[in-house]
Tab-separated table of C-alpha atoms and ligand atoms in Angstrom:
chain	number	residue	atom	x	y	z
A	11	MET	CA	0.000	0.000	0.000
A	12	LEU	CA	2.939	2.290	0.580
A	13	LYS	CA	5.051	1.228	-2.344
A	14	GLU	CA	4.445	4.226	-4.550
A	15	GLN	CA	7.218	6.772	-4.615
A	16	ILE	CA	7.394	9.717	-6.969
A	17	GLN	CA	10.168	12.053	-8.069
A	18	VAL	CA	9.396	15.690	-8.691
A	19	ALA	CA	11.908	17.867	-10.507
A	20	ALA	CA	12.978	21.246	-9.143
A	21	GLY	CA	10.343	23.939	-9.644
A	22	HIS	CA	7.546	21.509	-10.578
A	23	ARG	CA	4.319	21.282	-8.627
A	24	VAL	CA	3.155	18.197	-6.764
A	25	PHE	CA	-0.366	19.645	-6.820
A	26	GLY	CA	-2.040	23.008	-7.258
A	27	GLN	CA	-4.505	24.914	-5.073
A	28	GLY	CA	-8.065	23.824	-5.900
A	29	ASP	CA	-6.974	20.461	-7.357
A	30	HIS	CA	-8.729	17.333	-6.202
A	31	GLY	CA	-6.570	14.975	-4.163
A	32	ASP	CA	-6.962	11.971	-1.877
A	33	CYS	CA	-3.459	11.375	-0.624
A	34	ALA	CA	-0.765	13.028	1.476
A	35	TYR	CA	3.009	12.844	0.904
A	36	LEU	CA	6.036	12.077	3.028
A	37	ILE	CA	9.198	13.891	1.956
A	38	GLU	CA	12.048	11.382	1.572
A	39	THR	CA	14.616	13.775	0.059
A	40	GLY	CA	14.548	17.463	-0.830
A	41	ARG	CA	12.274	20.301	0.216
A	42	ILE	CA	8.738	21.440	-0.591
A	43	GLU	CA	7.277	24.935	-0.599
A	44	ILE	CA	3.614	25.376	0.275
A	45	LEU	CA	2.123	28.288	-1.690
A	46	HIS	CA	-1.223	29.882	-0.977
A	47	GLU	CA	-3.239	32.391	-2.988
A	48	GLU	CA	-5.805	34.317	-0.918
A	49	GLU	CA	-7.972	35.291	-3.914
A	50	GLU	CA	-7.584	34.546	-7.565
A	51	GLY	CA	-5.235	36.970	-9.237
A	52	THR	CA	-3.748	38.312	-5.986
A	53	GLY	CA	-0.583	36.212	-6.345
A	54	GLU	CA	0.834	33.294	-4.359
A	55	ARG	CA	2.556	33.591	-1.008
A	56	CYS	CA	4.912	30.960	0.442
A	57	VAL	CA	3.350	29.915	3.763
A	58	ALA	CA	5.753	27.099	4.695
A	59	THR	CA	8.892	25.305	3.576
A	60	LEU	CA	9.023	21.641	4.535
A	61	GLY	CA	11.953	19.214	4.678
A	62	VAL	CA	12.837	15.530	4.986
A	63	HIS	CA	10.246	13.424	6.905
A	64	ASP	CA	7.638	16.200	6.931
A	65	ILE	CA	4.167	15.303	5.683
A	66	PHE	CA	2.072	17.588	3.479
A	67	GLY	CA	-1.213	17.374	1.622
A	68	GLU	CA	-2.983	15.914	4.667
A	69	LEU	CA	-5.745	18.525	4.819
A	70	ALA	CA	-7.357	17.080	1.697
A	71	LEU	CA	-7.891	13.886	3.732
A	72	LEU	CA	-9.729	15.788	6.450
A	73	GLY	CA	-11.917	17.728	4.025
A	74	GLU	CA	-13.566	16.752	0.804
A	75	GLY	CA	-10.369	16.239	-1.151
A	76	VAL	CA	-9.720	19.750	-2.430
A	77	ARG	CA	-6.209	21.142	-2.089
A	78	SER	CA	-6.197	24.342	-0.058
A	79	ALA	CA	-2.722	25.339	-1.266
A	80	SER	CA	-0.130	24.398	-3.880
A	81	ALA	CA	3.029	22.351	-3.240
A	82	ARG	CA	6.179	23.017	-5.259
A	83	ALA	CA	9.515	21.197	-5.250
A	84	VAL	CA	12.534	23.222	-4.169
A	85	GLY	CA	15.293	21.255	-5.905
A	86	ASP	CA	14.616	17.633	-6.897
A	87	VAL	CA	12.463	15.769	-4.382
A	88	ARG	CA	11.472	12.182	-3.727
A	89	LEU	CA	8.110	11.551	-2.058
A	90	THR	CA	6.263	8.550	-0.685
A	91	VAL	CA	2.564	8.658	-1.450
A	92	LEU	CA	0.407	8.122	1.663
A	93	THR	CA	-2.979	7.037	0.410
A	94	ARG	CA	-6.324	7.481	2.062
A	95	ASP	CA	-6.584	3.688	2.431
A	96	PHE	CA	-3.242	3.619	4.200
A	97	PHE	CA	-4.398	6.184	6.767
A	98	ALA	CA	-7.745	4.437	7.156
A	99	GLY	CA	-5.812	1.222	7.984
A	100	CYS	CA	-3.608	3.064	10.488
A	101	LEU	CA	-6.665	4.586	12.130
A	102	GLN	CA	-8.276	1.183	12.519
A	103	GLN	CA	-5.220	-0.064	14.376
A	104	THR	CA	-5.117	2.950	16.657
A	105	GLU	CA	-6.534	2.574	20.112
A	106	PRO	CA	-10.183	3.876	20.072
A	107	ILE	CA	-9.676	6.661	22.605
A	108	MET	CA	-6.779	8.086	20.558
A	109	ARG	CA	-8.971	7.795	17.440
A	110	HIS	CA	-11.671	9.754	19.182
A	111	LEU	CA	-9.172	12.413	20.202
A	112	LEU	CA	-7.852	12.658	16.623
A	113	ARG	CA	-11.385	12.935	15.353
A	114	THR	CA	-12.129	15.759	17.781
A	115	VAL	CA	-8.989	17.657	16.801
A	116	ALA	CA	-9.718	17.071	13.105
A	117	ALA	CA	-13.309	18.256	13.497
A	118	ARG	CA	-12.110	21.468	15.082
A	119	LEU	CA	-9.622	21.985	12.272
A	120	GLN	CA	-12.343	21.362	9.718
A	121	ARG	CA	-14.539	24.005	11.355
A	122	GLU	CA	-11.767	26.555	11.692
A	123	LEU	CA	-10.493	26.098	8.166
A	124	ASP	CA	-13.990	25.816	6.795
A	125	LEU	CA	-13.263	22.463	5.150
A	126	PRO	CA	-16.205	20.536	3.759
A	127	VAL	CA	-16.468	17.361	5.849
A	128	GLU	CA	-18.219	14.914	3.562
A	129	ASN	CA	-15.952	11.988	2.692
A	130	SER	CA	-13.526	13.060	5.375
A	131	LEU	CA	-11.191	10.297	6.546
A	132	MET	CA	-12.263	11.085	10.096
A	133	ALA	CA	-15.912	10.358	9.358
A	134	GLU	CA	-14.908	6.676	9.407
A	135	VAL	CA	-13.966	6.786	13.055
A	136	ASP	CA	-16.234	4.853	15.367
A	137	GLN	CA	-17.177	7.123	18.234
A	138	ALA	CA	-19.229	4.541	20.119
A	139	ARG	CA	-16.222	2.256	20.605
A	140	ALA	CA	-14.167	5.100	22.038
A	141	VAL	CA	-16.896	6.016	24.479
A	142	MET	CA	-17.247	2.357	25.535
A	143	GLN	CA	-13.485	2.181	26.002
A	144	ILE	CA	-13.489	5.243	28.237
A	145	GLN	CA	-16.410	3.932	30.300
A	146	LEU	CA	-14.855	0.477	30.677
A	147	THR	CA	-11.524	1.966	31.717
A	148	ARG	CA	-13.262	4.033	34.384
A	149	GLU	CA	-15.152	0.928	35.499
A	150	LEU	CA	-11.944	-1.134	35.623
A	151	ASN	CA	-10.294	1.531	37.735
A	152	ALA	CA	-13.215	1.400	40.168
A	153	ALA	CA	-13.205	-2.422	40.093
A	154	LEU	CA	-9.553	-2.445	41.124
A	155	GLU	CA	-10.261	-0.042	43.966
A	156	ARG	CA	-13.190	-2.186	45.097
A	157	SER	CA	-11.206	-5.457	44.692
A	158	GLU	CA	-13.813	-6.836	42.302
A	159	LEU	CA	-11.347	-8.791	40.196
A	160	SER	CA	-10.597	-12.384	40.990
A	161	VAL	CA	-8.358	-15.218	39.917
A	162	ALA	CA	-9.335	-18.445	38.164
A	163	LEU	CA	-6.939	-21.352	38.529
A	164	GLN	CA	-6.350	-23.793	35.703
A	165	PRO	CA	-4.456	-27.019	36.488
A	166	ILE	CA	-1.295	-27.942	34.607
A	167	VAL	CA	-0.763	-31.711	34.542
A	168	ASN	CA	2.071	-34.094	33.868
A	169	LEU	CA	1.162	-35.930	30.666
A	170	ARG	CA	2.941	-39.012	31.962
A	171	GLY	CA	0.756	-40.157	34.816
A	172	GLY	CA	-1.705	-37.284	34.831
A	173	THR	CA	-0.712	-35.763	38.183
A	174	CYS	CA	-1.102	-32.045	38.753
A	175	VAL	CA	2.159	-30.078	38.674
A	176	GLY	CA	0.794	-26.579	39.043
A	177	PHE	CA	-1.874	-23.999	38.250
A	178	GLU	CA	-2.032	-21.003	35.968
A	179	ALA	CA	-3.657	-17.958	37.543
A	180	LEU	CA	-6.043	-16.246	35.109
A	181	ALA	CA	-7.553	-12.859	35.852
A	182	ARG	CA	-11.358	-12.628	35.975
A	183	TRP	CA	-13.597	-9.572	36.089
A	184	GLN	CA	-17.303	-9.720	36.832
A	185	SER	CA	-18.473	-6.144	36.418
A	186	PRO	CA	-21.736	-5.331	38.236
A	187	ARG	CA	-22.573	-3.031	35.330
A	188	TYR	CA	-21.337	-4.876	32.221
A	189	GLY	CA	-21.279	-8.513	33.367
A	190	ALA	CA	-18.329	-10.851	32.816
A	191	ILE	CA	-15.588	-9.185	30.786
A	192	PRO	CA	-12.882	-11.488	29.399
A	193	PRO	CA	-9.194	-10.760	30.044
A	194	SER	CA	-8.628	-10.494	26.281
A	195	ARG	CA	-10.720	-7.317	26.589
A	196	PHE	CA	-9.686	-5.818	29.925
A	197	VAL	CA	-5.958	-6.641	29.950
A	198	PRO	CA	-5.276	-4.571	26.788
A	199	LEU	CA	-7.491	-1.854	28.264
A	200	ALA	CA	-5.365	-1.867	31.427
A	201	GLU	CA	-2.200	-1.808	29.302
A	202	ASP	CA	-3.385	1.170	27.245
A	203	SER	CA	-4.646	3.167	30.204
A	204	GLY	CA	-1.706	2.631	32.557
A	205	LEU	CA	-3.767	0.493	34.975
A	206	ILE	CA	-1.735	-2.627	34.207
A	207	GLY	CA	0.648	-1.996	37.132
A	208	ASP	CA	-2.226	-1.991	39.645
A	209	LEU	CA	-3.958	-4.910	37.935
A	210	GLY	CA	-0.759	-6.953	37.737
A	211	ARG	CA	0.150	-6.458	41.391
A	212	TYR	CA	-3.393	-7.235	42.503
A	213	ILE	CA	-3.497	-10.517	40.541
A	214	LEU	CA	-0.012	-11.382	41.769
A	215	ARG	CA	-1.021	-11.036	45.415
A	216	ARG	CA	-4.239	-12.991	44.880
A	217	ALA	CA	-2.432	-15.732	42.950
A	218	VAL	CA	0.219	-16.179	45.652
A	219	ALA	CA	-2.440	-16.298	48.386
A	220	ASP	CA	-4.481	-18.882	46.429
A	221	ALA	CA	-1.372	-20.916	45.661
A	222	ALA	CA	-0.556	-21.106	49.362
A	223	THR	CA	-4.025	-22.572	50.008
A	224	LEU	CA	-3.623	-25.142	47.217
A	225	MET	CA	-0.191	-26.122	48.449
A	226	ALA	CA	-1.684	-27.011	51.774
A	227	VAL	CA	-3.382	-29.803	49.801
A	228	VAL	CA	-0.381	-30.773	47.670
A	229	PRO	CA	2.871	-29.089	48.726
A	230	ASP	CA	4.920	-29.511	45.607
A	231	LEU	CA	3.000	-27.452	43.049
A	232	TYR	CA	3.799	-24.235	41.273
A	233	VAL	CA	1.645	-21.252	40.394
A	234	SER	CA	2.092	-19.588	37.056
A	235	ILE	CA	1.271	-15.875	36.830
A	236	ASN	CA	0.880	-13.863	33.607
A	237	VAL	CA	3.003	-10.738	33.372
A	238	SER	CA	2.423	-8.154	30.656
A	239	PRO	CA	5.555	-6.672	29.047
A	240	ARG	CA	4.182	-3.292	30.135
A	241	GLN	CA	4.756	-4.400	33.730
A	242	PHE	CA	8.494	-4.552	33.092
A	243	ALA	CA	8.507	-0.821	33.772
A	244	ASP	CA	6.864	-1.367	37.178
A	245	ALA	CA	9.659	-1.137	39.739
A	246	THR	CA	7.307	-2.388	42.455
A	247	LEU	CA	6.488	-5.688	40.706
A	248	PHE	CA	9.245	-7.824	42.254
A	249	PRO	CA	9.106	-6.165	45.710
A	250	THR	CA	5.332	-6.843	45.711
A	251	LEU	CA	5.957	-10.471	44.804
A	252	ALA	CA	8.690	-10.821	47.421
A	253	ARG	CA	6.381	-9.447	50.131
A	254	ALA	CA	3.527	-11.748	49.080
A	255	LEU	CA	5.838	-14.779	49.190
A	256	ILE	CA	6.903	-13.949	52.737
A	257	GLU	CA	3.346	-13.195	53.861
A	258	HIS	CA	2.058	-16.560	52.611
A	259	ALA	CA	5.230	-18.539	53.349
A	260	LEU	CA	5.431	-19.672	49.732
A	261	PRO	CA	8.886	-20.684	48.448
A	262	ALA	CA	9.893	-18.557	45.428
A	263	ARG	CA	10.737	-21.636	43.390
A	264	GLN	CA	7.025	-22.475	43.399
A	265	VAL	CA	6.211	-19.391	41.350
A	266	ARG	CA	6.607	-19.021	37.563
A	267	LEU	CA	6.072	-15.775	35.706
A	268	GLU	CA	4.632	-16.141	32.200
A	269	VAL	CA	5.794	-13.663	29.590
A	270	THR	CA	4.936	-13.815	25.909
A	271	GLU	CA	7.502	-14.759	23.328
A	272	SER	CA	7.540	-11.206	21.955
A	273	VAL	CA	9.529	-9.961	24.962
A	274	LEU	CA	12.536	-11.986	23.795
A	275	MET	CA	12.607	-9.846	20.685
A	276	ARG	CA	12.173	-6.483	22.389
A	277	ASP	CA	14.555	-4.132	24.086
A	278	MET	CA	17.280	-6.534	25.301
A	279	ALA	CA	18.352	-4.435	28.267
A	280	ILE	CA	14.844	-4.241	29.736
A	281	THR	CA	14.166	-7.939	29.145
A	282	GLN	CA	17.494	-8.941	30.678
A	283	GLU	CA	16.748	-6.792	33.708
A	284	PHE	CA	13.436	-8.640	34.144
A	285	PHE	CA	15.105	-12.061	33.885
A	286	ALA	CA	17.843	-10.980	36.305
A	287	ALA	CA	15.259	-9.783	38.859
A	288	ALA	CA	13.361	-13.080	38.531
A	289	ARG	CA	16.573	-15.053	39.016
A	290	GLU	CA	17.572	-12.975	42.028
A	291	LEU	CA	14.243	-13.706	43.689
A	292	GLU	CA	14.506	-17.323	42.469
A	293	VAL	CA	11.158	-17.386	40.694
A	294	GLY	CA	10.921	-19.188	37.341
A	295	VAL	CA	10.039	-17.722	33.950
A	296	LEU	CA	7.881	-19.406	31.287
A	297	ILE	CA	7.530	-18.295	27.690
A	298	ASP	CA	3.814	-18.057	26.913
A	299	ASP	CA	2.020	-18.466	23.558
A	300	PHE	CA	5.196	-19.853	22.046
A	301	GLY	CA	5.116	-19.997	18.261
A	302	THR	CA	2.690	-17.136	17.656
A	303	GLY	CA	4.028	-14.571	15.281
A	304	TYR	CA	7.579	-14.127	16.516
A	305	SER	CA	10.518	-16.216	15.543
A	306	ALA	CA	12.035	-16.461	18.998
A	307	LEU	CA	13.615	-19.922	18.624
A	308	ALA	CA	17.038	-18.397	18.169
A	309	GLN	CA	16.634	-16.396	21.388
A	310	LEU	CA	15.854	-19.340	23.665
A	311	HIS	CA	19.437	-20.015	24.700
A	312	ARG	CA	20.041	-16.392	25.691
A	313	PHE	CA	17.799	-16.436	28.729
A	314	GLN	CA	17.323	-18.645	31.723
A	315	ILE	CA	13.928	-20.046	30.821
A	316	ASP	CA	12.176	-22.717	32.870
A	317	GLY	CA	9.509	-23.652	30.391
A	318	VAL	CA	7.955	-22.958	27.042
A	319	LYS	CA	4.183	-23.004	26.608
A	320	LEU	CA	3.242	-24.141	23.134
A	321	ASP	CA	0.390	-22.061	21.843
A	322	ARG	CA	-3.059	-23.578	21.464
A	323	SER	CA	-2.964	-23.069	17.695
A	324	PHE	CA	-0.322	-25.844	17.462
A	325	ILE	CA	-2.160	-28.202	19.763
A	326	ASN	CA	-5.276	-27.771	17.652
A	327	GLY	CA	-3.703	-29.521	14.700
A	328	ILE	CA	-1.269	-31.783	16.506
A	329	ASP	CA	-3.270	-34.991	16.069
A	330	SER	CA	-4.371	-34.327	12.495
A	331	ASP	CA	-1.678	-32.361	10.669
A	332	ALA	CA	1.759	-33.871	10.053
A	333	ARG	CA	3.257	-30.449	9.331
A	334	VAL	CA	2.123	-29.090	12.707
A	335	ARG	CA	3.585	-32.202	14.329
A	336	ALA	CA	6.910	-31.583	12.566
A	337	VAL	CA	7.107	-28.046	13.979
A	338	VAL	CA	6.151	-29.159	17.482
A	339	ARG	CA	8.625	-32.046	17.333
A	340	ALA	CA	11.431	-29.607	16.430
A	341	VAL	CA	10.542	-27.216	19.255
A	342	SER	CA	10.183	-30.044	21.755
A	343	GLN	CA	13.542	-31.525	20.748
A	344	LEU	CA	15.312	-28.184	20.955
A	345	CYS	CA	13.788	-27.415	24.359
A	346	GLY	CA	14.752	-30.891	25.562
A	347	GLU	CA	18.364	-30.255	24.604
A	348	LEU	CA	18.330	-26.855	26.294
A	349	GLY	CA	16.818	-28.335	29.458
A	350	ILE	CA	13.605	-26.330	29.071
A	351	HIS	CA	10.238	-27.873	30.016
A	352	THR	CA	7.508	-27.889	27.383
A	353	ILE	CA	3.877	-27.307	28.245
A	354	ALA	CA	1.034	-27.798	25.768
A	355	GLU	CA	-1.727	-25.206	26.003
A	356	GLY	CA	-5.381	-25.734	25.157
A	357	VAL	CA	-5.445	-29.543	25.184
A	358	GLU	CA	-9.090	-30.427	24.668
A	359	THR	CA	-9.088	-34.073	23.573
A	360	ARG	CA	-7.437	-37.335	24.587
A	361	GLU	CA	-6.023	-37.607	21.025
A	362	GLN	CA	-4.259	-34.269	21.391
A	363	ALA	CA	-2.854	-35.313	24.768
A	364	ASP	CA	-1.563	-38.581	23.289
A	365	ALA	CA	0.000	-36.768	20.331
A	366	CYS	CA	1.749	-34.357	22.741
A	367	LEU	CA	3.058	-37.260	24.784
A	368	ALA	CA	4.383	-38.963	21.638
A	369	LEU	CA	6.359	-35.779	20.879
A	370	ASN	CA	7.897	-35.771	24.371
A	371	ILE	CA	5.948	-32.780	25.621
A	372	GLU	CA	5.927	-33.120	29.382
A	373	HIS	CA	3.103	-30.993	30.710
A	374	ALA	CA	-0.307	-29.858	29.499
A	375	GLN	CA	-3.242	-27.697	30.402
A	376	GLY	CA	-6.631	-27.421	28.773
A	377	TYR	CA	-10.325	-28.125	28.992
A	378	LEU	CA	-9.613	-31.878	28.826
A	379	TYR	CA	-8.466	-31.580	32.428
A	380	SER	CA	-10.250	-28.470	33.674
A	381	PRO	CA	-10.950	-24.863	32.679
A	382	GLY	CA	-9.812	-22.071	34.990
A	383	VAL	CA	-11.954	-22.302	38.145
A	384	PRO	CA	-12.243	-20.400	41.451
A	385	LEU	CA	-10.024	-21.414	44.363
A	386	ALA	CA	-12.588	-23.636	46.112
A	387	ALA	CA	-13.243	-25.624	42.924
A	388	ALA	CA	-9.508	-25.910	42.164
A	389	SER	CA	-8.930	-27.210	45.652
A	390	GLN	CA	-11.733	-29.730	45.240
A	391	TRP	CA	-10.374	-30.789	41.830
A	392	LEU	CA	-6.966	-31.355	43.411
A	393	ARG	CA	-8.413	-33.490	46.216
A	394	HIS	CA	-10.346	-35.506	43.672
A	395	GLN	CA	-7.168	-36.083	41.652
A	396	LEU	CA	-5.408	-37.216	44.801
A	397	SER	CA	-8.173	-39.616	45.683
A	398	MET	CA	-7.887	-41.192	42.220
A	399	ALA	CA	-4.120	-41.560	42.494
A	400	MET	CA	-3.715	-42.616	46.104
A	401	PRO	CA	-5.037	-45.377	48.339
A	402	GLU	CA	-7.995	-44.410	50.565
A	403	PRO	CA	-6.327	-43.898	53.982
A	404	MET	CA	-3.800	-41.461	52.523
A	405	VAL	CA	-6.566	-39.283	51.073
A	406	ALA	CA	-8.451	-39.345	54.324
A	407	SER	CA	-5.423	-38.095	56.238
A	408	LEU	CA	-4.956	-35.253	53.753
A	409	SER	CA	-8.495	-33.938	53.820
B	512	C2E	P1	-3.134	-17.243	28.099
B	512	C2E	O1	-2.116	-16.801	29.083
B	512	C2E	O2	-2.638	-17.935	26.871
B	512	C2E	O3	-4.138	-18.130	28.904
B	512	C2E	C1	-4.739	-19.263	28.383
B	512	C2E	C2	-6.120	-18.938	27.875
B	512	C2E	O4	-6.638	-20.074	27.187
B	512	C2E	C3	-7.099	-18.655	28.998
B	512	C2E	O5	-8.052	-17.734	28.497
B	512	C2E	C4	-7.746	-20.007	29.222
B	512	C2E	O6	-9.018	-19.930	29.831
B	512	C2E	C5	-7.833	-20.498	27.801
B	512	C2E	N1	-7.843	-21.958	27.723
B	512	C2E	C6	-7.301	-22.843	28.576
B	512	C2E	N2	-7.493	-24.108	28.164
B	512	C2E	C7	-8.167	-24.046	27.004
B	512	C2E	C8	-8.670	-25.012	26.088
B	512	C2E	O7	-8.518	-26.224	26.249
B	512	C2E	N3	-9.306	-24.559	24.985
B	512	C2E	C9	-9.501	-23.233	24.761
B	512	C2E	N4	-10.142	-22.873	23.660
B	512	C2E	N5	-9.038	-22.277	25.609
B	512	C2E	C10	-8.384	-22.675	26.713
B	512	C2E	P2	-8.454	-16.462	29.331
B	512	C2E	O8	-8.547	-16.766	30.778
B	512	C2E	O9	-9.647	-15.875	28.650
B	512	C2E	O10	-7.211	-15.521	29.159
B	512	C2E	C11	-6.891	-14.962	27.925
B	512	C2E	C12	-5.582	-14.251	27.979
B	512	C2E	O11	-5.633	-13.094	28.810
B	512	C2E	C13	-4.471	-15.098	28.576
B	512	C2E	O12	-4.000	-15.992	27.612
B	512	C2E	C14	-3.464	-14.044	28.963
B	512	C2E	O13	-2.731	-13.631	27.837
B	512	C2E	C15	-4.360	-12.903	29.379
B	512	C2E	N6	-4.442	-12.893	30.843
B	512	C2E	C16	-5.248	-13.601	31.666
B	512	C2E	N7	-5.004	-13.288	32.948
B	512	C2E	C17	-3.999	-12.367	32.940
B	512	C2E	C18	-3.294	-11.642	33.959
B	512	C2E	O14	-3.510	-11.811	35.171
B	512	C2E	N8	-2.326	-10.786	33.547
B	512	C2E	C19	-2.042	-10.584	32.234
B	512	C2E	N9	-1.073	-9.723	31.895
B	512	C2E	N10	-2.674	-11.246	31.254
B	512	C2E	C20	-3.641	-12.123	31.603
B	513	CA	CA1	-0.535	-17.561	30.116
B	514	CA	CA1	-0.862	-18.942	26.446
């Protein structure tokens, strides 16, 4: 969409005042003069001279597509054409509240410059979504203050033998006003609004407290807690965790922090700092959603990683697609050689579990075993597992 570049020779015009146009331009090399004529016949006046990386011609996108001034090359220039479709795509990817802000600023500009607004790029912006986003953010803030969020615990099992090795803590929000809101909705909201620090610390404390209760049933489990890359900037994250561990007498080695694969490809210094802090506290780190979109295989050896969680999209096809199996086999082999545990996510059928086992994946979680459930149900699930695995008197003495 952005492939078109044009050259304009010195003195030539890119467009003239009054022309129709539906694109803006980015200056790659050279300079552009913007010329404006107040009334026909009164002569042009240079109102701006623009240089490399400046954008011009954008007002036509806000109005009806009529150029309000002329643009002339000063020396030879090279320009990238920024089409209306390109901007529309960028706008769609922008967070709704920012889109709403842009729309408001654009509307004011349109009024002040008397631009006709029909067909304006900004007319495509969805105001309702922005308003919903603002209301939900406010609601989330209040929910955090009122401690309305909770944690669901999903068991992670050893594929060989089926015993429980740990639980993943998953954030849950039951809003009195909007009902149950999934984390795929409210976590990004928290990330965009700066609430992720508060949310992350809250879930961390709840997860450690719940883990301590579960470990009274089976001592040798771990709890896995999701950490957003945005929390890397939160200097209070590890001190909060350290305090919670002491408060609930939970050994640090029984905690794993889950970070997505993308962090291995980001700012090295920040990521290394996170891994160093985890190591210092002696908590483990798992790589979550492994295999989704980032080629982080080559980064695995750089960090001290305790486990890799293979994304659900792989497990989906593991029993039916030989190509998926080939990829999983390669990852599992590599992790085995690096001494990194592999955990299959989203195991829903016995066939998938068997296929994972055949590829030497050690641990799994998924609806086949249990969805994420509240603490009481997780505790009950654990006791039930124990009763299946152990002779009667042993279970009785544990309960
Ligand atoms: P995730 O970390 O990959 O968590 C696994 C998600 O898959 C969970 O969705 C879980 O309920 C779901 N799941 C588990 N087993 C199965 C299965 O067999 N089949 C299917 N179809 N799904 C399964 P959930 O709880 O809706 O969480 C979604 C995402 O939200 C999580 O993905 C994680 O990225 C994020 N998240 C959840 N809690 C937190 C949190 O406390 N902090 C942060 N930063 N992110 C969180
Ligand atoms: Ca996770
Ligand atoms: Ca995951």
